[in-house]
Short mmCIF file of C-alpha atoms and ligand atoms in Angstrom, two decimals:
data_model
loop_
_atom_site.label_atom_id
_atom_site.label_comp_id
_atom_site.label_asym_id
_atom_site.label_seq_id
_atom_site.Cartn_x
_atom_site.Cartn_y
_atom_site.Cartn_z
CA MET U 8 -7.68 18.45 17.92
CA VAL U 9 -9.54 16.06 15.67
CA ARG U 10 -6.32 14.24 14.93
CA ASN U 11 -5.66 13.36 18.57
CA PHE U 12 -9.15 12.07 18.96
CA TYR U 13 -8.63 9.86 15.94
CA ASN U 14 -5.40 8.46 17.33
CA LEU U 15 -7.09 7.65 20.59
CA ALA U 16 -9.82 5.77 18.78
CA ALA U 17 -7.19 3.97 16.75
CA MET U 18 -5.40 2.69 19.84
CA LEU U 19 -8.53 0.91 20.95
CA THR U 20 -8.81 -1.14 17.79
CA ARG U 21 -5.21 -2.20 17.26
CA LEU U 22 -4.86 -5.52 15.47
CA PRO U 23 -3.17 -8.51 17.11
CA VAL U 24 0.48 -8.97 16.13
CA GLU U 25 0.69 -12.72 15.69
CA VAL U 26 -2.23 -15.05 15.00
CA ASN U 27 -3.00 -18.66 14.19
CA PRO U 28 -4.96 -18.22 10.95
CA TYR U 29 -6.42 -21.74 11.02
CA ARG U 30 -7.90 -21.18 14.45
CA LEU U 31 -9.30 -17.81 13.35
CA VAL U 32 -10.87 -19.51 10.31
CA GLU U 33 -12.58 -22.05 12.59
CA GLN U 34 -13.80 -19.20 14.77
CA GLY U 35 -14.92 -17.16 11.77
CA ARG U 36 -13.14 -14.16 13.25
CA VAL U 37 -13.52 -10.66 11.87
CA PHE U 38 -11.02 -7.91 12.64
CA ASP U 39 -11.92 -4.31 12.14
CA GLY U 40 -8.97 -2.22 13.15
CA VAL U 41 -6.01 -0.13 12.22
CA SER U 42 -2.39 -0.71 11.30
CA ASP U 43 0.36 1.86 11.80
CA ILE U 44 1.91 3.21 8.64
CA ALA U 45 5.16 3.43 10.63
CA SER U 46 5.21 -0.37 10.83
CA LEU U 47 5.43 -0.74 7.04
CA ASN U 48 9.17 -1.38 7.22
CA ARG U 49 9.62 -2.56 3.67
CA ILE U 50 8.39 0.71 2.17
CA GLU U 51 10.11 2.87 4.75
CA ASP U 52 12.39 4.43 2.12
CA LEU U 53 9.43 5.50 0.02
CA LEU U 54 7.54 7.16 2.86
CA ALA U 55 7.64 10.93 3.22
CA ASP U 56 5.59 10.75 6.40
CA LYS U 57 5.18 7.79 8.74
CA ASP U 58 2.33 9.23 10.79
CA GLY U 59 -1.13 7.84 10.52
CA THR U 60 -2.77 4.50 10.12
CA LEU U 61 -4.43 2.31 7.54
CA SER U 62 -7.87 0.96 8.32
CA VAL U 63 -7.98 -2.78 7.99
CA ASN U 64 -10.95 -5.11 7.82
CA LEU U 65 -10.20 -8.83 7.73
CA THR U 66 -12.58 -11.79 7.74
CA PHE U 67 -11.24 -15.32 8.30
CA TYR U 68 -13.52 -17.96 6.78
CA ARG U 69 -13.77 -21.15 4.72
CA ASN U 70 -14.25 -20.38 1.07
CA GLU U 71 -16.56 -22.14 -1.41
CA SER U 72 -13.99 -24.96 -1.75
CA ALA U 73 -13.75 -25.32 2.06
CA LEU U 74 -10.23 -23.89 2.03
CA PRO U 75 -9.05 -21.70 4.93
CA ALA U 76 -9.28 -18.21 3.52
CA LEU U 77 -9.10 -14.52 4.26
CA LYS U 78 -10.96 -11.66 2.68
CA GLY U 79 -11.02 -8.01 3.51
CA GLN U 80 -10.11 -4.47 2.73
CA ILE U 81 -7.16 -2.17 3.49
CA GLU U 82 -7.65 1.55 3.11
CA GLY U 83 -5.88 4.76 3.87
CA ASP U 84 -3.54 7.39 2.52
CA LEU U 85 0.19 7.00 2.22
CA SER U 86 2.46 10.02 2.02
CA LEU U 87 5.25 8.96 -0.32
CA ILE U 88 8.29 10.60 -1.91
CA CYS U 89 7.89 11.14 -5.63
CA GLN U 90 10.77 9.33 -7.31
CA ARG U 91 10.98 12.00 -10.01
CA CYS U 92 10.82 15.35 -8.19
CA LEU U 93 11.49 14.07 -4.64
CA ASP U 94 8.54 16.05 -3.36
CA LYS U 95 5.75 14.61 -1.23
CA MET U 96 2.86 12.89 -2.88
CA SER U 97 -0.26 11.35 -1.47
CA LEU U 98 -1.22 7.88 -2.60
CA PRO U 99 -4.66 6.63 -1.62
CA ILE U 100 -4.63 2.92 -0.82
CA SER U 101 -7.78 0.89 -1.26
CA THR U 102 -6.98 -2.73 -1.75
CA THR U 103 -9.14 -5.82 -1.55
CA VAL U 104 -7.61 -8.80 0.21
CA GLY U 105 -8.53 -12.26 -1.00
CA LEU U 106 -6.28 -15.20 -0.27
CA VAL U 107 -6.11 -18.82 0.78
CA PHE U 108 -3.81 -20.04 3.55
CA VAL U 109 -1.46 -22.88 2.64
CA SER U 110 1.00 -24.72 4.86
CA SER U 111 3.55 -25.52 2.13
CA ASP U 112 4.61 -24.46 -1.35
CA GLU U 113 3.53 -27.89 -2.66
CA LYS U 114 0.06 -27.26 -1.32
CA ALA U 115 0.02 -23.88 -3.04
CA GLN U 116 1.02 -25.45 -6.35
CA SER U 117 -1.65 -28.13 -6.06
CA LEU U 118 -4.37 -25.50 -5.85
CA GLN U 119 -6.16 -24.43 -8.98
CA ASP U 120 -5.16 -21.14 -10.52
CA GLY U 121 -7.08 -18.15 -9.42
CA TYR U 122 -6.22 -18.26 -5.74
CA GLU U 123 -3.75 -15.92 -4.21
CA THR U 124 -2.04 -18.05 -1.58
CA TYR U 125 -0.35 -17.11 1.66
CA LEU U 126 2.24 -19.42 3.15
CA VAL U 127 1.70 -20.20 6.84
CA GLU U 128 4.66 -21.57 8.79
CA ASP U 129 4.13 -23.27 12.15
CA SER U 130 0.45 -22.33 12.07
CA ARG U 131 1.38 -18.72 12.72
CA ILE U 132 1.38 -15.52 10.74
CA LEU U 133 2.33 -11.96 11.56
CA LEU U 134 -0.65 -9.85 10.57
CA ASN U 135 1.57 -6.87 9.88
CA ASP U 136 3.59 -8.87 7.33
CA LEU U 137 0.42 -9.87 5.56
CA ILE U 138 -0.89 -6.31 5.52
CA GLU U 139 2.48 -5.06 4.32
CA ASP U 140 2.45 -7.59 1.46
CA GLU U 141 -0.96 -6.39 0.35
CA VAL U 142 0.04 -2.73 0.57
CA LEU U 143 3.23 -3.41 -1.42
CA LEU U 144 1.18 -5.06 -4.15
CA SER U 145 -1.02 -2.00 -4.43
CA ILE U 146 1.84 0.50 -4.76
CA PRO U 147 2.88 1.19 -8.36
CA GLN U 148 6.41 0.10 -9.29
CA LEU U 149 7.35 3.67 -10.03
CA VAL U 150 6.03 6.11 -7.45
CA VAL U 151 5.75 9.44 -9.24
CA HIS U 152 3.31 12.33 -9.41
CA GLU U 153 1.01 12.27 -12.37
CA LYS U 154 2.36 15.76 -12.99
CA CYS U 155 5.36 16.94 -11.04
CA GLU U 156 5.76 20.65 -10.42
CA PRO U 157 6.84 22.32 -12.65
CA TYR U 158 7.35 19.44 -15.06
CA ARG U 159 4.48 18.79 -17.49
CA PRO U 160 4.33 15.49 -19.32
CA LEU U 161 3.50 16.32 -22.93
CA ILE U 162 2.51 12.76 -23.63
CA GLU U 163 -0.88 13.14 -21.99
CA ALA U 164 -1.60 16.59 -23.32
CA THR U 165 -4.15 17.42 -25.98
CA PRO U 166 -2.97 19.51 -28.99
CA GLU U 167 -4.50 22.54 -27.35
CA THR U 168 -2.60 22.12 -24.09
CA ILE U 169 0.59 21.29 -25.98
CA SER U 170 0.59 24.69 -27.66
CA GLN U 171 -0.13 26.31 -24.31
CA THR U 172 2.70 24.38 -22.73
CA VAL U 173 5.14 25.44 -25.41
CA HIS U 174 4.26 29.08 -24.81
CA GLU U 175 4.43 28.76 -21.06
CA GLU U 176 7.62 26.71 -21.04
CA LYS U 177 10.45 28.37 -19.22
CA GLU U 178 13.55 29.18 -21.20
CA ASN U 179 15.45 26.27 -19.77
CA PRO U 180 13.50 23.06 -20.29
CA PHE U 181 16.15 21.17 -18.31
CA ALA U 182 15.39 23.03 -15.11
CA VAL U 183 13.62 19.94 -13.85
CA LEU U 184 16.84 17.97 -14.17
CA GLN U 185 18.71 20.59 -12.19
CA ASN U 186 16.06 20.36 -9.51
CA LEU U 187 16.57 16.64 -9.39
CA LYS U 188 20.27 17.13 -8.83
CA ASN U 189 19.61 19.77 -6.16
CA PRO U 190 16.53 18.56 -4.33
CA ASP U 191 16.99 21.25 -1.65
CA LYS U 192 16.39 24.02 -4.14
ZN1 ZN M 13 6.86 14.49 -8.54
#
């Protein structure tokens, strides 16, 4: 199966758990690997499916102001639970990472605006925490389908589709609410 082959490949490029970001900056390290969706503990309740991985590319470097920095990309597909109809929904993640490492909050405040900062304690960070932060930032506050089945948001409809919707509407427009109350239905 293609899927098994992919998982095998993924195992070979697993990211380190804990790193010293300052050392990686000096080394100019680049990571090209994967992160398990199952390890995204803080969005666990939103996930419909914990299988799979996100592909992660991270480059540690000194930015134009000689600050220790990280840039990169996190991509993949999350399978989430729609907060309106409680059905599965796929959310593509494609987020650009760009941040500066700081060793204290004071340091962060002394930096000019425009930098996203990441607090480093004891010269160590957990890469998974950092990735999770970035993924959290890229998930909308309200995770819902654009159009739940069978609910149709009239707000986005053109006059033409509104008249269609009215004709096609089932007799009980509150059926969607009943479905919400009985998600098993
Ligand atoms: Zn939905």
